[in-house]
Backbone as numpy.savetxt, mean C-alpha at the origin, in Angstrom:
# Nx Ny Nz CAx CAy CAz Cx Cy Cz
-3.64 -11.03 0.23 -2.93 -10.98 1.51 -3.97 -11.10 2.61
-3.71 -11.98 3.54 -4.69 -12.15 4.60 -4.17 -11.62 5.94
-5.05 -11.61 6.90 -4.72 -11.04 8.21 -3.58 -11.79 8.88
-3.56 -13.10 8.73 -2.49 -13.89 9.34 -1.13 -13.48 8.79
-1.05 -13.29 7.46 0.20 -12.86 6.84 0.61 -11.49 7.35
-0.34 -10.55 7.38 -0.03 -9.19 7.85 0.47 -9.25 9.30
-0.21 -10.04 10.13 0.22 -10.17 11.52 1.62 -10.73 11.63
1.93 -11.71 10.80 3.27 -12.30 10.79 4.32 -11.28 10.40
4.05 -10.53 9.34 5.00 -9.51 8.88 5.21 -8.47 9.97
4.12 -7.96 10.53 4.25 -6.93 11.55 4.94 -7.48 12.80
4.64 -8.73 13.16 5.28 -9.31 14.33 6.79 -9.42 14.13
7.22 -9.73 12.91 8.66 -9.79 12.63 9.29 -8.42 12.85
8.62 -7.38 12.40 9.13 -6.02 12.60 9.21 -5.73 14.09
8.16 -6.04 14.81 8.11 -5.75 16.24 9.17 -6.55 16.99
9.34 -7.84 16.66 10.33 -8.66 17.34 11.71 -8.04 17.18
12.01 -7.51 16.02 13.30 -6.87 15.79 13.44 -5.64 16.68
12.39 -4.85 16.76 12.43 -3.62 17.52 12.49 -3.86 19.03
11.88 -4.94 19.50 11.78 -5.19 20.93 13.16 -5.33 21.56
14.15 -5.77 20.82 15.48 -5.91 21.39 16.07 -4.55 21.77
15.60 -3.48 21.12 16.11 -2.14 21.41 15.18 -1.36 22.33
13.91 -1.71 22.30 12.89 -0.88 22.92 11.71 -1.77 23.25
11.08 -1.60 24.35 9.99 -2.48 24.75 8.64 -1.75 24.74
8.13 -1.46 23.56 6.82 -0.80 23.51 5.70 -1.83 23.62
4.54 -1.36 23.96 3.36 -2.20 23.89 2.72 -1.90 22.54
2.73 -2.88 21.66 2.17 -2.70 20.32 0.98 -3.63 20.19
-0.16 -3.08 19.83 -1.33 -3.91 19.58 -1.73 -3.77 18.13
-2.30 -4.83 17.61 -2.78 -4.82 16.23 -4.28 -5.04 16.28
-5.01 -4.21 15.58 -6.45 -4.33 15.53 -6.86 -4.48 14.07
-7.31 -5.67 13.71 -7.78 -5.87 12.35 -9.18 -5.31 12.28
-9.38 -4.41 11.35 -10.66 -3.72 11.25 -11.03 -3.64 9.79
-11.96 -4.47 9.37 -12.44 -4.38 8.00 -13.29 -3.14 7.84
-13.21 -2.54 6.68 -14.03 -1.35 6.45 -15.38 -1.79 5.92
-16.39 -1.65 6.73 -17.75 -1.92 6.29 -18.61 -0.75 6.73
-19.74 -0.61 6.09 -20.63 0.51 6.42 -21.13 0.43 7.85
-21.17 -0.77 8.42 -21.71 -0.94 9.76 -20.70 -0.63 10.85
-19.44 -0.42 10.49 -18.43 -0.16 11.51 -18.22 1.33 11.72
-17.28 1.65 12.56 -17.13 3.01 13.04 -16.72 4.02 11.97
-16.14 3.61 10.89 -15.68 4.58 9.89 -16.86 5.11 9.09
-17.35 6.28 9.49 -18.51 6.88 8.83 -18.17 7.40 7.44
-16.91 7.41 7.09 -16.47 7.95 5.81 -16.22 6.84 4.79
-16.80 5.66 5.01 -16.50 4.49 4.19 -16.62 4.75 2.69
-17.79 5.17 2.23 -18.01 5.34 0.79 -17.11 6.43 0.22
-16.98 7.51 0.96 -16.13 8.62 0.53 -14.67 8.16 0.40
-14.21 7.41 1.40 -12.84 6.90 1.37 -12.63 5.92 0.23
-13.58 5.03 0.05 -13.44 4.04 -1.02 -13.32 4.72 -2.38
-14.12 5.72 -2.63 -14.05 6.44 -3.90 -12.71 7.17 -4.02
-12.27 7.77 -2.93 -10.99 8.47 -2.90 -9.85 7.51 -3.21
-9.84 6.33 -2.55 -8.80 5.33 -2.79 -8.82 4.87 -4.24
-10.02 4.57 -4.73 -10.15 4.07 -6.11 -9.67 5.09 -7.13
-10.03 6.35 -6.92 -9.60 7.40 -7.85 -8.08 7.53 -7.88
-7.47 7.48 -6.69 -6.01 7.61 -6.62 -5.31 6.42 -7.28
-5.82 5.23 -7.03 -5.17 4.03 -7.57 -5.46 3.86 -9.07
-6.51 4.48 -9.56 -6.88 4.36 -10.97 -5.77 4.85 -11.89
-5.12 5.94 -11.53 -4.03 6.47 -12.34 -2.91 5.44 -12.49
-2.57 4.78 -11.41 -1.53 3.74 -11.45 -1.98 2.57 -12.31
-3.25 2.19 -12.20 -3.77 1.08 -13.00 -3.72 1.40 -14.49
-3.99 2.65 -14.84 -3.91 3.05 -16.25 -2.49 2.93 -16.78
-1.51 3.33 -15.97 -0.12 3.17 -16.37 0.25 1.68 -16.49
-0.28 0.86 -15.60 0.00 -0.58 -15.65 -0.54 -1.20 -16.94
-1.73 -0.79 -17.33 -2.32 -1.32 -18.58 -1.48 -0.90 -19.78
-1.06 0.36 -19.82 -0.20 0.82 -20.91 1.12 0.05 -20.92
1.70 -0.12 -19.75 2.95 -0.87 -19.63 2.80 -2.27 -20.21
1.74 -2.95 -19.79 1.50 -4.31 -20.28 1.34 -4.34 -21.79
0.64 -3.35 -22.32 0.44 -3.26 -23.76 1.77 -3.05 -24.49
2.59 -2.15 -23.97 3.88 -1.89 -24.60 4.80 -3.11 -24.53
4.80 -3.79 -23.40 5.65 -4.97 -23.29 5.17 -6.09 -24.21
3.85 -6.21 -24.39 3.34 -7.21 -25.33 3.76 -6.86 -26.75
3.66 -5.58 -27.10 4.10 -5.14 -28.44 5.59 -5.37 -28.62
6.35 -5.18 -27.57 7.78 -5.42 -27.62 8.06 -6.91 -27.88
7.35 -7.79 -27.17 7.52 -9.24 -27.39 7.14 -9.63 -28.82
6.04 -9.06 -29.28 5.60 -9.36 -30.65 6.64 -8.91 -31.67
7.18 -7.72 -31.49 8.19 -7.21 -32.41 9.46 -8.06 -32.35
9.83 -8.49 -31.16 11.02 -9.33 -30.99 10.85 -10.65 -31.72
9.67 -11.25 -31.55 9.39 -12.52 -32.23 9.36 -12.35 -33.75
9.01 -11.15 -34.21 8.99 -10.85 -35.65 10.38 -10.42 -36.14
11.39 -10.55 -35.26 12.78 -10.20 -35.59 12.97 -8.71 -35.89
12.15 -7.86 -35.25 12.26 -6.41 -35.41 12.81 -5.83 -34.11
14.12 -5.92 -33.95 14.77 -5.52 -32.72 14.59 -4.05 -32.36
14.63 -3.18 -33.37 14.51 -1.74 -33.10 13.13 -1.41 -32.53
12.10 -1.99 -33.11 10.74 -1.75 -32.61 10.56 -2.38 -31.24
11.12 -3.56 -31.05 11.03 -4.23 -29.75 11.67 -3.37 -28.66
12.83 -2.82 -28.97 13.52 -1.96 -28.00 12.70 -0.71 -27.70
12.12 -0.11 -28.73 11.31 1.10 -28.56 10.14 0.84 -27.60
9.41 -0.25 -27.85 8.26 -0.58 -27.00 8.70 -0.98 -25.60
9.84 -1.64 -25.49 10.36 -2.01 -24.18 10.67 -0.76 -23.35
11.30 0.21 -23.98 11.61 1.47 -23.28 10.33 2.20 -22.87
9.33 2.17 -23.73 8.05 2.79 -23.39 7.41 2.08 -22.20
7.51 0.75 -22.18 6.99 -0.03 -21.06 7.70 0.30 -19.76
9.02 0.48 -19.83 9.78 0.84 -18.63 9.37 2.22 -18.10
9.12 3.15 -19.02 8.67 4.48 -18.58 7.32 4.40 -17.89
6.42 3.58 -18.44 5.10 3.41 -17.82 5.22 2.74 -16.45
6.18 1.84 -16.30 6.41 1.21 -14.99 6.80 2.26 -13.97
7.73 3.16 -14.35 8.15 4.22 -13.43 6.97 5.14 -13.08
6.16 5.47 -14.07 4.99 6.32 -13.83 3.99 5.63 -12.92
3.79 4.32 -13.12 2.88 3.55 -12.27 3.37 3.54 -10.83
4.66 3.30 -10.65 5.22 3.26 -9.30 5.09 4.61 -8.62
5.32 5.70 -9.34 5.18 7.03 -8.75 3.72 7.32 -8.42
2.81 6.92 -9.29 1.38 7.14 -9.02 0.95 6.37 -7.77
1.43 5.15 -7.60 1.11 4.38 -6.40 1.73 5.01 -5.16
2.94 5.51 -5.28 3.60 6.18 -4.14 2.80 7.42 -3.73
2.41 8.22 -4.71 1.61 9.41 -4.43 0.27 9.04 -3.79
-0.36 8.01 -4.34 -1.65 7.57 -3.80 -1.50 7.10 -2.36
-0.48 6.31 -2.10 -0.27 5.79 -0.75 -0.09 6.93 0.25
0.66 7.93 -0.13 0.89 9.06 0.79 -0.42 9.80 1.08
-1.18 10.06 0.04 -2.45 10.78 0.24 -3.44 9.95 1.06
-3.50 8.67 0.79 -4.40 7.78 1.55 -3.98 7.75 3.01
-2.70 7.59 3.24 -2.18 7.52 4.61 -2.50 8.80 5.39
-2.24 9.93 4.78 -2.52 11.21 5.45 -4.00 11.33 5.77
-4.85 10.99 4.82 -6.30 11.11 5.04 -6.77 10.20 6.17
-6.34 8.94 6.15 -6.80 8.00 7.18 -6.27 8.38 8.56
-5.05 8.86 8.63 -4.44 9.11 9.93 -4.79 10.47 10.51
-5.49 11.28 9.75 -6.01 12.54 10.30 -7.14 12.27 11.28
-7.71 11.06 11.24 -8.88 10.73 12.06 -8.57 9.82 13.24
-7.30 9.52 13.48 -6.99 8.61 14.58 -6.23 9.34 15.68
-6.18 8.72 16.84 -5.47 9.33 17.96 -3.96 9.28 17.72
-3.20 10.08 18.44 -1.74 10.09 18.27 -1.07 8.75 18.58
-1.76 7.88 19.33 -1.19 6.57 19.66 -1.59 5.49 18.68
-2.19 5.88 17.55 -2.63 4.90 16.55 -2.03 5.21 15.19
-1.97 4.18 14.37 -1.61 4.32 12.97 -2.60 3.47 12.18
-3.22 4.07 11.18 -4.23 3.40 10.37 -3.62 3.08 9.01
-3.58 1.80 8.66 -2.95 1.35 7.43 -3.96 0.96 6.35
-5.24 1.25 6.58 -6.26 0.96 5.57 -5.92 1.64 4.25
-6.18 0.94 3.16 -6.00 1.52 1.84 -4.60 1.40 1.29
-3.66 0.92 2.10 -2.28 0.77 1.64 -2.02 -0.67 1.21
-1.16 -0.82 0.22 -0.69 -2.14 -0.16 0.27 -2.62 0.94
0.50 -3.92 1.02 1.30 -4.49 2.10 2.67 -3.82 2.20
3.38 -3.68 1.10 4.70 -3.07 1.13 4.63 -1.64 1.66
3.63 -0.90 1.22 3.45 0.48 1.68 3.16 0.52 3.18
2.31 -0.40 3.63 1.93 -0.45 5.05 3.15 -0.77 5.91
3.97 -1.68 5.47 5.17 -2.04 6.23 6.11 -0.84 6.31
6.29 -0.13 5.20 7.16 1.05 5.21 6.65 2.11 6.19
5.34 2.36 6.15 4.76 3.37 7.05 4.89 2.94 8.51
4.67 1.66 8.77 4.80 1.17 10.14 6.25 1.28 10.62
7.19 0.92 9.78 8.60 1.04 10.16 8.98 2.49 10.45
8.51 3.41 9.60 8.78 4.84 9.84 8.22 5.27 11.19
7.00 4.86 11.45 6.34 5.24 12.70 7.07 4.67 13.91
7.47 3.39 13.82 8.19 2.78 14.93 9.52 3.47 15.17
10.22 3.81 14.10 11.49 4.53 14.25 11.28 5.88 14.94
10.24 6.60 14.54 9.93 7.88 15.18 9.55 7.69 16.64
8.77 6.65 16.92 8.35 6.40 18.30 9.53 5.98 19.17
10.48 5.25 18.61 11.67 4.88 19.36 12.44 6.13 19.76
12.62 7.03 18.80 13.36 8.27 19.07 12.67 9.12 20.13
11.36 9.16 20.10 10.63 9.98 21.08 10.25 9.21 22.34
10.69 7.96 22.43 10.48 7.11 23.61 9.01 6.87 23.94
8.18 6.81 22.90 6.78 6.45 23.13 6.71 4.98 23.48
5.73 4.63 24.28 5.66 3.25 24.78 4.45 2.48 24.28
3.64 3.07 23.43 2.44 2.37 22.98 2.06 2.83 21.58
1.63 1.88 20.76 1.06 2.19 19.45 0.02 1.13 19.12
-1.09 1.57 18.60 -2.15 0.66 18.14 -2.16 0.71 16.62
-1.95 -0.43 16.00 -1.88 -0.51 14.54 -3.22 -1.02 14.02
-3.85 -0.23 13.16 -5.14 -0.59 12.59 -4.92 -1.00 11.14
-5.39 -2.19 10.80 -5.24 -2.68 9.44 -6.43 -3.57 9.12
-6.53 -3.99 7.90 -7.57 -4.95 7.55 -6.93 -6.08 6.78
-7.70 -7.15 6.58 -7.10 -8.36 6.00 -6.89 -8.29 4.50
-7.45 -7.31 3.82 -7.20 -7.15 2.39 -8.01 -8.03 1.48
-8.90 -8.84 2.04 -9.73 -9.70 1.20 -10.83 -8.88 0.56
-11.06 -9.12 -0.72 -12.15 -8.45 -1.43 -13.45 -9.16 -1.06
-14.43 -8.39 -0.71 -15.74 -8.97 -0.36 -16.62 -9.06 -1.61
-17.36 -10.15 -1.69 -18.31 -10.28 -2.79 -19.57 -9.53 -2.41
-20.12 -8.83 -3.38 -21.35 -8.08 -3.13 -22.53 -9.03 -3.24
-23.55 -8.76 -2.39 -24.79 -9.53 -2.48 -24.96 -10.55 -1.47
């Protein structure tokens, strides 16, 4: 996901909201690098990775179970295929919950360091970031706030070296 896509998605949300409310919304793309203002870069990266690791482990198990289910199905063993399919579905639910928990913890940690007029979406997947932004805009509409600065990054993985 790149910055242009994120800007397009957020602009669609804002365009919808502007018909009801005319806030000044700015978007600041801010990549997390050691040279920038976020002095907690390494600590945050480890925190994000640890939280997302649990979801990745469930995803690997899910993939393994679904592969075993396909193999059993092709071997005409319907009962075993169904068993592995159900196990894969359970791992999918666990993965989704782990990602939801991770997103909430990441969001809370990042937003403890910003001003009340800002929202920091670093560390969130696009869908999670959109949900958090929509929640924030809804709250700001209710409280008649007129400004929000949205901090995000383009999501591109940097090559080391």
